Amino acid sequence: SEGGIGVSTTSQEQVMKPGCVGKLPDHMELRDEAGNKIIEPGVVGEIYGIQKNPRRYWRDEEATAATFNGGWTRTGDLGFIDEDGDLILTGRSKELIIRGGYNITPLEIETVLHQHPAVQSAAVVGIDHEVLGEDVAAAVTLRPSTSATPADIIAYAREHLADNKVPRTVLVLGELPLNPNGKVLKKDLKPVLEAAARAAREKKAA
């Protein structure tokens, strides 16, 4: 919302790619955590856009400094350029999970979980871990007249994801918490999933 429309997709080939939003235009860049421009295909970074007109957050100097810098705007969106030169969105920087030093985007895991035949909806968050910093956890709802256990969901994820991206904690819920716009409230899910992970550890240690 801070920078307006930056990219758009037009071709049928682009539309068929999950997460594809078209070509990255000249007024936008992908940058790593240090702010360096990314040019290699397949490397995830944050999308920056040139901001011609100076902008500020109302009475929030810290947010202004973090978002608007040197004529560039940090969008908070993560993505990578594929081998065809198309921009593929992978999620939001605020939702990034850092597990044992590895950056993990929840969207990649959610996409896999949504492909499970019993899963209606899925949300992935990072939960606190005393050794790894964060661990991967997921909450799912099931389609009517289907069944799946947390173990089933984890086994499915293990077949389709690298080991460090597989959720260690999964809850099957009746519904996910949503805001009035229908967006999943992940901040409300995090304490629930952390409590479930803690209970599982205590049960294992008993």
Short mmCIF file of C-alpha atoms in Angstrom, two decimals:
data_model
loop_
_atom_site.label_atom_id
_atom_site.label_comp_id
_atom_site.label_asym_id
_atom_site.label_seq_id
_atom_site.Cartn_x
_atom_site.Cartn_y
_atom_site.Cartn_z
CA SER A 1 0.00 0.00 0.00
CA GLU A 2 2.98 2.33 0.54
CA GLY A 3 4.17 2.15 -3.06
CA GLY A 4 1.21 1.30 -5.29
CA ILE A 5 1.24 -1.30 -8.07
CA GLY A 6 4.72 -2.51 -8.98
CA VAL A 7 4.38 -5.60 -11.16
CA SER A 8 1.66 -7.39 -13.08
CA THR A 9 1.34 -10.64 -14.99
CA THR A 10 -0.11 -10.91 -18.48
CA SER A 11 0.81 -14.19 -20.19
CA GLN A 12 -0.98 -17.50 -19.67
CA GLU A 13 2.37 -19.13 -18.92
CA GLN A 14 2.96 -16.69 -16.06
CA VAL A 15 -0.56 -17.13 -14.72
CA MET A 16 -0.04 -20.90 -14.51
CA LYS A 17 3.06 -20.53 -12.31
CA PRO A 18 2.20 -20.58 -8.58
CA GLY A 19 3.18 -17.25 -7.04
CA CYS A 20 4.20 -15.65 -10.35
CA VAL A 21 3.47 -11.92 -10.66
CA GLY A 22 5.27 -11.20 -13.92
CA LYS A 23 8.63 -9.61 -14.70
CA LEU A 24 10.48 -7.47 -12.17
CA PRO A 25 10.47 -3.94 -13.69
CA ASP A 26 13.45 -1.59 -13.76
CA HIS A 27 12.16 0.44 -10.82
CA MET A 28 12.21 -2.58 -8.50
CA GLU A 29 14.99 -4.80 -7.11
CA LEU A 30 15.47 -7.93 -5.04
CA ARG A 31 17.85 -7.45 -2.11
CA ASP A 32 19.32 -9.70 0.56
CA GLU A 33 19.24 -9.05 4.32
CA ALA A 34 22.31 -6.80 4.02
CA GLY A 35 20.62 -4.68 1.35
CA ASN A 36 22.71 -6.04 -1.54
CA LYS A 37 21.05 -6.50 -4.94
CA ILE A 38 20.33 -10.12 -5.88
CA ILE A 39 20.88 -11.08 -9.51
CA GLU A 40 21.15 -14.90 -9.26
CA PRO A 41 18.04 -16.94 -10.18
CA GLY A 42 16.39 -18.85 -7.36
CA VAL A 43 17.73 -16.72 -4.50
CA VAL A 44 14.99 -15.37 -2.23
CA GLY A 45 15.17 -11.72 -1.25
CA GLU A 46 13.00 -8.77 -0.28
CA ILE A 47 11.44 -6.65 -3.02
CA TYR A 48 12.43 -2.97 -3.04
CA GLY A 49 10.81 -0.27 -5.17
CA ILE A 50 11.93 3.24 -6.12
CA GLN A 51 9.86 5.89 -4.37
CA LYS A 52 9.90 9.14 -6.36
CA ASN A 53 7.79 11.07 -3.87
CA PRO A 54 9.09 11.18 -0.26
CA ARG A 55 6.74 9.41 2.14
CA ARG A 56 6.57 8.98 5.88
CA TYR A 57 4.55 7.13 8.49
CA TRP A 58 2.48 9.47 10.64
CA ARG A 59 4.42 10.15 13.85
CA ASP A 60 6.51 6.99 13.49
CA GLU A 61 10.12 7.83 12.71
CA GLU A 62 11.32 4.28 13.38
CA ALA A 63 8.92 2.74 10.84
CA THR A 64 9.75 5.49 8.33
CA ALA A 65 13.49 4.83 8.62
CA ALA A 66 12.99 1.06 8.31
CA THR A 67 10.75 1.26 5.24
CA PHE A 68 11.91 4.29 3.22
CA ASN A 69 15.65 4.58 2.62
CA GLY A 70 17.63 6.41 -0.05
CA GLY A 71 14.67 6.76 -2.38
CA TRP A 72 13.78 3.06 -2.08
CA THR A 73 10.80 1.48 -0.34
CA ARG A 74 10.99 -1.91 1.38
CA THR A 75 7.78 -3.69 0.43
CA GLY A 76 8.08 -6.50 2.96
CA ASP A 77 7.34 -8.99 0.17
CA LEU A 78 9.74 -11.87 -0.45
CA GLY A 79 10.39 -13.52 -3.78
CA PHE A 80 12.90 -14.80 -6.30
CA ILE A 81 13.56 -14.63 -10.02
CA ASP A 82 13.15 -17.99 -11.76
CA GLU A 83 15.05 -19.29 -14.79
CA ASP A 84 12.55 -17.57 -17.12
CA GLY A 85 13.15 -14.20 -15.50
CA ASP A 86 9.74 -14.16 -13.80
CA LEU A 87 9.23 -12.91 -10.25
CA ILE A 88 7.83 -15.55 -7.90
CA LEU A 89 6.40 -14.35 -4.59
CA THR A 90 7.17 -16.55 -1.58
CA GLY A 91 5.66 -14.64 1.34
CA ARG A 92 6.17 -11.73 3.71
CA SER A 93 9.42 -10.87 5.50
CA LYS A 94 7.57 -10.46 8.82
CA GLU A 95 6.41 -14.08 8.58
CA LEU A 96 9.86 -15.49 7.77
CA ILE A 97 10.87 -18.42 9.99
CA ILE A 98 14.57 -18.67 10.90
CA ARG A 99 15.19 -22.26 11.97
CA GLY A 100 18.76 -23.05 12.95
CA GLY A 101 20.05 -20.21 10.78
CA TYR A 102 18.01 -21.21 7.70
CA ASN A 103 15.37 -18.86 6.29
CA ILE A 104 12.05 -20.62 5.68
CA THR A 105 9.01 -19.02 4.05
CA PRO A 106 5.65 -20.24 5.43
CA LEU A 107 4.00 -19.89 2.01
CA GLU A 108 6.10 -22.71 0.54
CA ILE A 109 5.00 -25.08 3.30
CA GLU A 110 1.38 -23.93 3.20
CA THR A 111 1.29 -24.58 -0.55
CA VAL A 112 2.37 -28.18 0.04
CA LEU A 113 -0.10 -28.72 2.89
CA HIS A 114 -2.96 -27.39 0.76
CA GLN A 115 -2.20 -30.16 -1.74
CA HIS A 116 -3.02 -32.84 0.84
CA PRO A 117 -6.39 -34.29 -0.22
CA ALA A 118 -7.91 -33.84 3.25
CA VAL A 119 -6.68 -30.30 3.97
CA GLN A 120 -9.12 -27.43 3.52
CA SER A 121 -6.89 -24.64 4.83
CA ALA A 122 -3.44 -24.37 6.38
CA ALA A 123 -1.39 -21.79 8.22
CA VAL A 124 2.30 -22.08 9.12
CA VAL A 125 4.10 -20.05 11.78
CA GLY A 126 7.44 -20.04 13.55
CA ILE A 127 7.37 -20.99 17.23
CA ASP A 128 10.09 -20.46 19.80
CA HIS A 129 12.73 -23.20 20.14
CA GLU A 130 15.46 -23.12 22.78
CA VAL A 131 18.11 -24.62 20.49
CA LEU A 132 17.10 -23.69 16.92
CA GLY A 133 15.69 -20.25 17.70
CA GLU A 134 12.48 -21.06 15.86
CA ASP A 135 10.77 -24.22 14.70
CA VAL A 136 8.08 -24.83 12.09
CA ALA A 137 4.51 -25.40 13.23
CA ALA A 138 1.24 -25.67 11.32
CA ALA A 139 -2.50 -25.59 11.92
CA VAL A 140 -4.89 -27.09 9.40
CA THR A 141 -8.60 -27.56 8.89
CA LEU A 142 -10.02 -30.53 7.03
CA ARG A 143 -12.43 -30.86 4.14
CA PRO A 144 -15.90 -32.20 4.95
CA SER A 145 -16.15 -36.00 5.14
CA THR A 146 -12.36 -36.45 5.26
CA SER A 147 -9.99 -37.38 8.04
CA ALA A 148 -6.29 -36.93 8.76
CA THR A 149 -4.20 -36.92 11.92
CA PRO A 150 -1.29 -34.60 12.69
CA ALA A 151 1.00 -37.56 12.01
CA ASP A 152 -0.58 -37.99 8.56
CA ILE A 153 0.01 -34.31 7.75
CA ILE A 154 3.63 -34.46 8.93
CA ALA A 155 4.29 -37.62 6.90
CA TYR A 156 2.85 -35.95 3.78
CA ALA A 157 4.99 -32.87 4.32
CA ARG A 158 8.07 -35.04 4.75
CA GLU A 159 7.47 -36.53 1.29
CA HIS A 160 7.39 -33.10 -0.38
CA LEU A 161 9.66 -30.82 1.64
CA ALA A 162 13.26 -30.65 2.79
CA ASP A 163 13.61 -31.99 6.33
CA ASN A 164 14.22 -28.58 7.92
CA LYS A 165 10.93 -27.29 6.45
CA VAL A 166 8.74 -30.12 7.76
CA PRO A 167 6.43 -28.94 10.58
CA ARG A 168 7.33 -30.63 13.85
CA THR A 169 4.06 -29.53 15.42
CA VAL A 170 0.70 -29.83 13.65
CA LEU A 171 -2.76 -29.15 15.01
CA VAL A 172 -6.01 -30.13 13.29
CA LEU A 173 -8.57 -27.46 14.16
CA GLY A 174 -12.24 -26.93 13.48
CA GLU A 175 -11.46 -23.49 12.07
CA LEU A 176 -8.59 -21.03 11.80
CA PRO A 177 -8.82 -17.61 13.47
CA LEU A 178 -9.63 -15.00 10.83
CA ASN A 179 -9.88 -11.23 10.76
CA PRO A 180 -12.94 -9.49 9.20
CA ASN A 181 -11.22 -9.63 5.79
CA GLY A 182 -10.78 -13.40 5.98
CA LYS A 183 -7.03 -13.31 6.60
CA VAL A 184 -5.61 -15.87 9.04
CA LEU A 185 -4.57 -14.32 12.35
CA LYS A 186 -1.22 -16.04 12.73
CA LYS A 187 -0.40 -14.07 15.88
CA ASP A 188 -3.34 -15.84 17.54
CA LEU A 189 -2.19 -19.24 16.30
CA LYS A 190 1.38 -18.92 17.55
CA PRO A 191 0.67 -19.27 21.31
CA VAL A 192 -1.71 -22.18 20.64
CA LEU A 193 0.93 -24.02 18.62
CA GLU A 194 3.65 -23.22 21.16
CA ALA A 195 1.47 -24.68 23.91
CA ALA A 196 0.93 -27.83 21.84
CA ALA A 197 4.66 -28.20 21.20
CA ARG A 198 5.42 -27.68 24.89
CA ALA A 199 2.83 -30.30 25.90
CA ALA A 200 4.32 -32.78 23.42
CA ARG A 201 7.82 -32.26 24.85
CA GLU A 202 6.58 -32.71 28.41
CA LYS A 203 4.70 -35.87 27.47
CA LYS A 204 7.81 -37.27 25.77
CA ALA A 205 9.98 -36.47 28.80
CA ALA A 206 7.54 -38.02 31.29
#
